[in-house]
PDB file of C-alpha atoms in Angstrom:
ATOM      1  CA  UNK A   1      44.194  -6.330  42.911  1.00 64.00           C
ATOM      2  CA  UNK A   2      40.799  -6.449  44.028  1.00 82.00           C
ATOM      3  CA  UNK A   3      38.082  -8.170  42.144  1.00 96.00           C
ATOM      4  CA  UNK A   4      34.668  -6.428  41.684  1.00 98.00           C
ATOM      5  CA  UNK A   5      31.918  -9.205  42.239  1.00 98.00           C
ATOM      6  CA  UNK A   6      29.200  -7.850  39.798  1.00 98.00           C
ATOM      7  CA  UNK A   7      25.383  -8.831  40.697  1.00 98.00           C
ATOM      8  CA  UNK A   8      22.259  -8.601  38.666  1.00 98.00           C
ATOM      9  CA  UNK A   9      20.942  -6.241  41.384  1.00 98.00           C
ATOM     10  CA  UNK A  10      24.143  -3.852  41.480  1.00 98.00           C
ATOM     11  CA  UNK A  11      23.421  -0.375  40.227  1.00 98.00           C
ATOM     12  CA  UNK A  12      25.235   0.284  36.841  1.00 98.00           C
ATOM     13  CA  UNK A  13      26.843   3.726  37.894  1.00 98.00           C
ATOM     14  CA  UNK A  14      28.351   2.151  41.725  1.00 98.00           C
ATOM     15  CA  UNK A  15      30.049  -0.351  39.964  1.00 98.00           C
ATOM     16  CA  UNK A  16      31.556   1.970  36.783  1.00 98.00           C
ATOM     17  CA  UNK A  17      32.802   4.163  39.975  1.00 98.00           C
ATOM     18  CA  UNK A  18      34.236   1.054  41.181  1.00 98.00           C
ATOM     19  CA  UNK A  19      35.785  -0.199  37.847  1.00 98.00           C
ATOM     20  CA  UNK A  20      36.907   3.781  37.523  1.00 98.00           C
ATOM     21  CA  UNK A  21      38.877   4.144  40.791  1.00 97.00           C
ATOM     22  CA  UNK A  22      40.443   0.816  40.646  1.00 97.00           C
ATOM     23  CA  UNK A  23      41.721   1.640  37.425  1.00 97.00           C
ATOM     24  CA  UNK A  24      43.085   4.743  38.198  1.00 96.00           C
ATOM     25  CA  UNK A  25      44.836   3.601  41.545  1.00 96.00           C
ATOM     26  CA  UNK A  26      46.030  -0.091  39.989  1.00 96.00           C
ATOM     27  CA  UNK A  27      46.069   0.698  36.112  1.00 96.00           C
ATOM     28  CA  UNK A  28      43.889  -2.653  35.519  1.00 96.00           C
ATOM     29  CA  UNK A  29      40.571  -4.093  36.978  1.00 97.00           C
ATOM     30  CA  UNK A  30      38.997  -7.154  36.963  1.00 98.00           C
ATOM     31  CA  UNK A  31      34.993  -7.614  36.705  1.00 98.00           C
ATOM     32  CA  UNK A  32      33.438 -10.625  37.869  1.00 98.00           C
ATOM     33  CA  UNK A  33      29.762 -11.899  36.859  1.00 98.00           C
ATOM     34  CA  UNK A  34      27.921 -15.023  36.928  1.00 98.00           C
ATOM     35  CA  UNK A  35      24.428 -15.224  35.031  1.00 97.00           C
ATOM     36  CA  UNK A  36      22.934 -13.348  32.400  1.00 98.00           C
ATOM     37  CA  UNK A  37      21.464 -10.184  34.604  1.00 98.00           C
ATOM     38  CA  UNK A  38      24.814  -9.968  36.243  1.00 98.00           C
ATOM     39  CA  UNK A  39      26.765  -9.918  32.799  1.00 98.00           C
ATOM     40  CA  UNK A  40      24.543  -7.486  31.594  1.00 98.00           C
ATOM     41  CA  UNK A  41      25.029  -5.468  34.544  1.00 98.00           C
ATOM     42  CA  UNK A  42      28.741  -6.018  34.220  1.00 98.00           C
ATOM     43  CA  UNK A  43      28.488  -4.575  30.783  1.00 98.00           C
ATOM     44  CA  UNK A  44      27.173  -1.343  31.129  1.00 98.00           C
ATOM     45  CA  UNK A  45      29.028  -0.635  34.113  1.00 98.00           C
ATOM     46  CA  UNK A  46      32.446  -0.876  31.656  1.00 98.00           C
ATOM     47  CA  UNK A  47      30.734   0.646  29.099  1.00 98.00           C
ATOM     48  CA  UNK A  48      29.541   3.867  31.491  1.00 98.00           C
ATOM     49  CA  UNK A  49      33.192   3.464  33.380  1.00 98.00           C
ATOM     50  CA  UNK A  50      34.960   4.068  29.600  1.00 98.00           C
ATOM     51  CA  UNK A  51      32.878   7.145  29.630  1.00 97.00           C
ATOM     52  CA  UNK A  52      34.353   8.417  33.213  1.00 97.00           C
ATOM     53  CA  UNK A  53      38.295   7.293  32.314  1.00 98.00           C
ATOM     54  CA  UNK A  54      37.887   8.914  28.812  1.00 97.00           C
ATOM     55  CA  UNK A  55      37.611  12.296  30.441  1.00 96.00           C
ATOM     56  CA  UNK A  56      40.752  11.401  31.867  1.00 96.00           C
ATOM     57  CA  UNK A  57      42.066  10.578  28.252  1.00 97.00           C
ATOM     58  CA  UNK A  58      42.136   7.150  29.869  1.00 97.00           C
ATOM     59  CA  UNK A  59      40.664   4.295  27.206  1.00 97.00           C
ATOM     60  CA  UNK A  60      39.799   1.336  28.610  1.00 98.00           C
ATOM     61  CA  UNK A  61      39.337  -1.860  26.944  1.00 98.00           C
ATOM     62  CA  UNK A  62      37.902  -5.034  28.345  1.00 98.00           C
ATOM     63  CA  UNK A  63      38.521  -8.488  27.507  1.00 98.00           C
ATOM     64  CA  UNK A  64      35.819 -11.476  28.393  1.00 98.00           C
ATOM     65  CA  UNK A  65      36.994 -14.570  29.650  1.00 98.00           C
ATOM     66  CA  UNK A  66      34.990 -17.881  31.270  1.00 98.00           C
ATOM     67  CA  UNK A  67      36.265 -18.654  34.952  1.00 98.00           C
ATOM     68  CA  UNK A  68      35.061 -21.892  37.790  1.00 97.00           C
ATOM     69  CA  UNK A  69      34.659 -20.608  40.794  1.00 96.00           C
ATOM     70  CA  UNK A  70      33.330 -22.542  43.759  1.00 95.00           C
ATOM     71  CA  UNK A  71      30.339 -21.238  45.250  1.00 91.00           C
ATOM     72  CA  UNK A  72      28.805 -22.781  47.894  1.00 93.00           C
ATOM     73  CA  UNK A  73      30.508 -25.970  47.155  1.00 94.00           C
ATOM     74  CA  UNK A  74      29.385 -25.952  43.472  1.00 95.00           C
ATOM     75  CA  UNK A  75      31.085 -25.048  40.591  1.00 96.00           C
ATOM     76  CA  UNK A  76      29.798 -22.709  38.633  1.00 96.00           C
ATOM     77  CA  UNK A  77      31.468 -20.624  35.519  1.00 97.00           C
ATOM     78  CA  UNK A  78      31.753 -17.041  35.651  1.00 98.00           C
ATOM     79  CA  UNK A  79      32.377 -14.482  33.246  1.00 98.00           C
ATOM     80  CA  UNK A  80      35.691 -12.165  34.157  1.00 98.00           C
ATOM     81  CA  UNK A  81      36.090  -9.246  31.924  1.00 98.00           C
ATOM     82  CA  UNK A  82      39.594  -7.789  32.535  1.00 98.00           C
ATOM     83  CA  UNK A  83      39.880  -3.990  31.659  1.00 98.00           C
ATOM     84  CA  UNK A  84      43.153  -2.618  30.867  1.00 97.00           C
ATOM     85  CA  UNK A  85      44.093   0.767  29.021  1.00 97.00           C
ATOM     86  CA  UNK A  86      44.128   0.689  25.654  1.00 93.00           C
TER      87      UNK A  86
ATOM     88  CA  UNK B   1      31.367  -4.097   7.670  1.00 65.00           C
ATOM     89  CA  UNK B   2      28.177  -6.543   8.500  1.00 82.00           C
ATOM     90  CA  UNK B   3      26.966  -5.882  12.319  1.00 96.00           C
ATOM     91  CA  UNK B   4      26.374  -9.237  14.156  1.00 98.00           C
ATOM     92  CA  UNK B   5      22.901  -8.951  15.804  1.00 98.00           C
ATOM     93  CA  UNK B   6      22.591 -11.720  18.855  1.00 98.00           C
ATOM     94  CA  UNK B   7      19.798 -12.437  20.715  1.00 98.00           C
ATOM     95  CA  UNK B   8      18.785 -14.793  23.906  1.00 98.00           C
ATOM     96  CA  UNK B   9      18.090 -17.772  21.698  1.00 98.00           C
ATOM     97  CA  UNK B  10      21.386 -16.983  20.105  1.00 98.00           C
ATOM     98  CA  UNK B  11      23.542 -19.963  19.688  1.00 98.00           C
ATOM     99  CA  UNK B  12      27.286 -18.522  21.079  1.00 98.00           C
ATOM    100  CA  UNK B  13      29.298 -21.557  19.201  1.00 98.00           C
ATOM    101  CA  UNK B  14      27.278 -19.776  15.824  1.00 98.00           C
ATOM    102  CA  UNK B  15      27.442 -16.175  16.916  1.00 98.00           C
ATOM    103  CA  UNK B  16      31.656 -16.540  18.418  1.00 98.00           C
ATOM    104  CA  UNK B  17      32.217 -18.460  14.503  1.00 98.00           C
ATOM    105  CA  UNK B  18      30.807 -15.543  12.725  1.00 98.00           C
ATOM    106  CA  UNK B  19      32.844 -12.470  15.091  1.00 98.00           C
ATOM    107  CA  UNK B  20      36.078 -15.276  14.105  1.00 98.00           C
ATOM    108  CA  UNK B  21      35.203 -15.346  10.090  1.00 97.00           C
ATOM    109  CA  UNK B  22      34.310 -11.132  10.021  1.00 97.00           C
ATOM    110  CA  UNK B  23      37.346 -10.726  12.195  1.00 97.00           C
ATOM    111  CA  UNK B  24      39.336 -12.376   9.684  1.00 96.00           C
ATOM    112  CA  UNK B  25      37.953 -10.750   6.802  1.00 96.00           C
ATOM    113  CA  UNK B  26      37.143  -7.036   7.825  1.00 96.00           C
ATOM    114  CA  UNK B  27      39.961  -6.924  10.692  1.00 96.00           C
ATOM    115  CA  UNK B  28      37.088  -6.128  13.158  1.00 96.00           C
ATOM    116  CA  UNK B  29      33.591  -6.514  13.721  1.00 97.00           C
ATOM    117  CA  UNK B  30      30.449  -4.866  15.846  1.00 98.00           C
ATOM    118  CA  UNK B  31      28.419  -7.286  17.989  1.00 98.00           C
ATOM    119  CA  UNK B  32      24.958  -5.923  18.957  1.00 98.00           C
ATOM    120  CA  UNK B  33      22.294  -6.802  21.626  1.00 98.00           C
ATOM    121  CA  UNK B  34      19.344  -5.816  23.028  1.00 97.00           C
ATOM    122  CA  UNK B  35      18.252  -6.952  26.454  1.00 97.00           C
ATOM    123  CA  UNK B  36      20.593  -8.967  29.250  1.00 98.00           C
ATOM    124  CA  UNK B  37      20.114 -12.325  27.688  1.00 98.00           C
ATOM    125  CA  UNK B  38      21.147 -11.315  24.390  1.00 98.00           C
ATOM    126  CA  UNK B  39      24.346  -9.204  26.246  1.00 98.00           C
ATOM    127  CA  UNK B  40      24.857 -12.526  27.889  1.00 98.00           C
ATOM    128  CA  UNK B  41      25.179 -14.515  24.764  1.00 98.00           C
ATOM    129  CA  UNK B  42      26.873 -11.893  23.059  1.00 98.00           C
ATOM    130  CA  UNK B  43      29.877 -11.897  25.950  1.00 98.00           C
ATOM    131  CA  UNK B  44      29.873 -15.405  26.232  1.00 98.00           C
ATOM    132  CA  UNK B  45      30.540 -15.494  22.195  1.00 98.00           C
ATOM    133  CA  UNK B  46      33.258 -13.195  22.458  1.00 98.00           C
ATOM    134  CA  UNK B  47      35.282 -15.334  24.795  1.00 98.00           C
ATOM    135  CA  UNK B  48      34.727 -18.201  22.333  1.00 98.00           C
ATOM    136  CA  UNK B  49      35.569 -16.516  19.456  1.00 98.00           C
ATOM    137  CA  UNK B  50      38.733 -15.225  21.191  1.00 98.00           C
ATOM    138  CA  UNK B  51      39.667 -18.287  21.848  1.00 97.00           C
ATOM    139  CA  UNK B  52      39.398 -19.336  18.083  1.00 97.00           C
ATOM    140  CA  UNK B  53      41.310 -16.492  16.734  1.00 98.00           C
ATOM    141  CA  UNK B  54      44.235 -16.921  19.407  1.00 97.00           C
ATOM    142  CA  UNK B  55      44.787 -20.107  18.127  1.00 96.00           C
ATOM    143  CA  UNK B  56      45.478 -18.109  14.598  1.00 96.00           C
ATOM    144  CA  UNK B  57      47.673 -15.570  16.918  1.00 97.00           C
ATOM    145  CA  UNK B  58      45.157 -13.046  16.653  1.00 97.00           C
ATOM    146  CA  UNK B  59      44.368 -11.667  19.967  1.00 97.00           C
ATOM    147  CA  UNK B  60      41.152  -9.804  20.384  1.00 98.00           C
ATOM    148  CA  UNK B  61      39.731  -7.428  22.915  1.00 98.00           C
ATOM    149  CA  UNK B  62      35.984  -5.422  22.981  1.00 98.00           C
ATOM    150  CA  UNK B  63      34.571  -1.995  23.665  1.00 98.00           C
ATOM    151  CA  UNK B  64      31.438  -1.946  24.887  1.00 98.00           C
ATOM    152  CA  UNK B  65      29.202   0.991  23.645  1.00 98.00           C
ATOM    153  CA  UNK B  66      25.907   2.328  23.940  1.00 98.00           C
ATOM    154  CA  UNK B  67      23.662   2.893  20.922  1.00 98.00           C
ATOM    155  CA  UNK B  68      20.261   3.841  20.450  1.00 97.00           C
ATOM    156  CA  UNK B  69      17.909   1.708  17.969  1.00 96.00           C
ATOM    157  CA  UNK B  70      14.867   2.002  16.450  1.00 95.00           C
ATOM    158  CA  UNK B  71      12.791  -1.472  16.339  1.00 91.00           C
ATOM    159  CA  UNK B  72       8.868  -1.174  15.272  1.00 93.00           C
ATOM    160  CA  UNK B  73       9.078   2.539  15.826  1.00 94.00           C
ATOM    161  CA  UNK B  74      10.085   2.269  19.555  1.00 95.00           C
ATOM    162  CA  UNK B  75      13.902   3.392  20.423  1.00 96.00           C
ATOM    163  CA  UNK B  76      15.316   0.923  22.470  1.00 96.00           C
ATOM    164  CA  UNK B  77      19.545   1.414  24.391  1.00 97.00           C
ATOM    165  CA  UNK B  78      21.260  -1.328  23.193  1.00 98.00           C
ATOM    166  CA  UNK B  79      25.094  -2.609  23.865  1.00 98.00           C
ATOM    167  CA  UNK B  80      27.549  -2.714  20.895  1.00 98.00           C
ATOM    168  CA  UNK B  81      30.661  -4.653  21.013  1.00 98.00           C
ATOM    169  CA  UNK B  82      33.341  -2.994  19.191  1.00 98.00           C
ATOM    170  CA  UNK B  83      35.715  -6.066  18.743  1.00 98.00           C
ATOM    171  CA  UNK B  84      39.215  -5.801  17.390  1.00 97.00           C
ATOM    172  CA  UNK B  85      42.589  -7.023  17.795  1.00 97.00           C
ATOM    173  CA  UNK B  86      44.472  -5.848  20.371  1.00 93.00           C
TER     174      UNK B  86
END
C-alpha cells in the first residue's frame, strides 16, 4: 500500500483526494507527517477526506501512531495516522 | 463529558493522562485545538494515551472534526478529536 508523505506545504484538499482514492481502491491508507505544520496538515486532510468517503457511506477512522524513519541519515520520529473504515 | 482543550505549550505526557482518565470514566472524550502546534500536541497525546489504555486492553481510535469557536469575539476553525474505543 502506498504511503502518503504529508508536508507542511501540501494543500489540505490534494492530499484528502489522495487519502480518498487510496481508500477506496485498498480499503486502508496510511498518512505520514513529521513536524508540527505537517501534522496539522495531515489532520485536516483526514478530517476533509471523512467528509468525501462519508458521501460514499464510507466512515473512516484514523489512528495516530509515532514512527523512526531515517532521513538523510538521521533519525527522526514521524507521526503515521492509519485510516481504516469504521 | 469535559472537552480537553490543548495548546502548543501543552505538555502531551499531561494532556495523553487526562484523554486515558476521561476515557476511562466517560467511555470517550473530545480533544480540541486551535492552531498546528496545538494539533501537533494534541496528535502526539493521542498516541500516548493509546498506548496507556492498550495496556488496560482498551484500544482507541480518533475522528478528526472541524468546529467553529468563538474566542474574544473572533470565530476561529478549530480540530476536534472525537476519541473512542474502537
Amino acid at each position: 500500500m502506498s504511503l502518503i508523505k504529508v508536508s507542511a506545504r501540501s494543500r489540505t484538499a490534494s492530499v484528502a483526494g489522495a487519502i480518498a482514492g487510496v481508500m477506496r481502491e485498498a480499503g486502508r491508507a496510511e498518512v505520514q507527517a513529521i513536524g508540527a505544520g505537517a501534522v496539522n496538515q495531515a489532520v485536516k486532510a483526514i478530517a476533509i477526506a471523512k467528509g468525501y468517503l462519508a458521501e460514499e457511506d464510507v466512515h473512516i477512522i484514523c489512528v495516530p501512531v509515532f514512527v523512526e524513519v531515517l532521513i538523510d541519515d538521521q533519525e527522526r520520529t514521524a507521526i503515521r495516522f492509519l485510516v481504516e473504515p469504521r
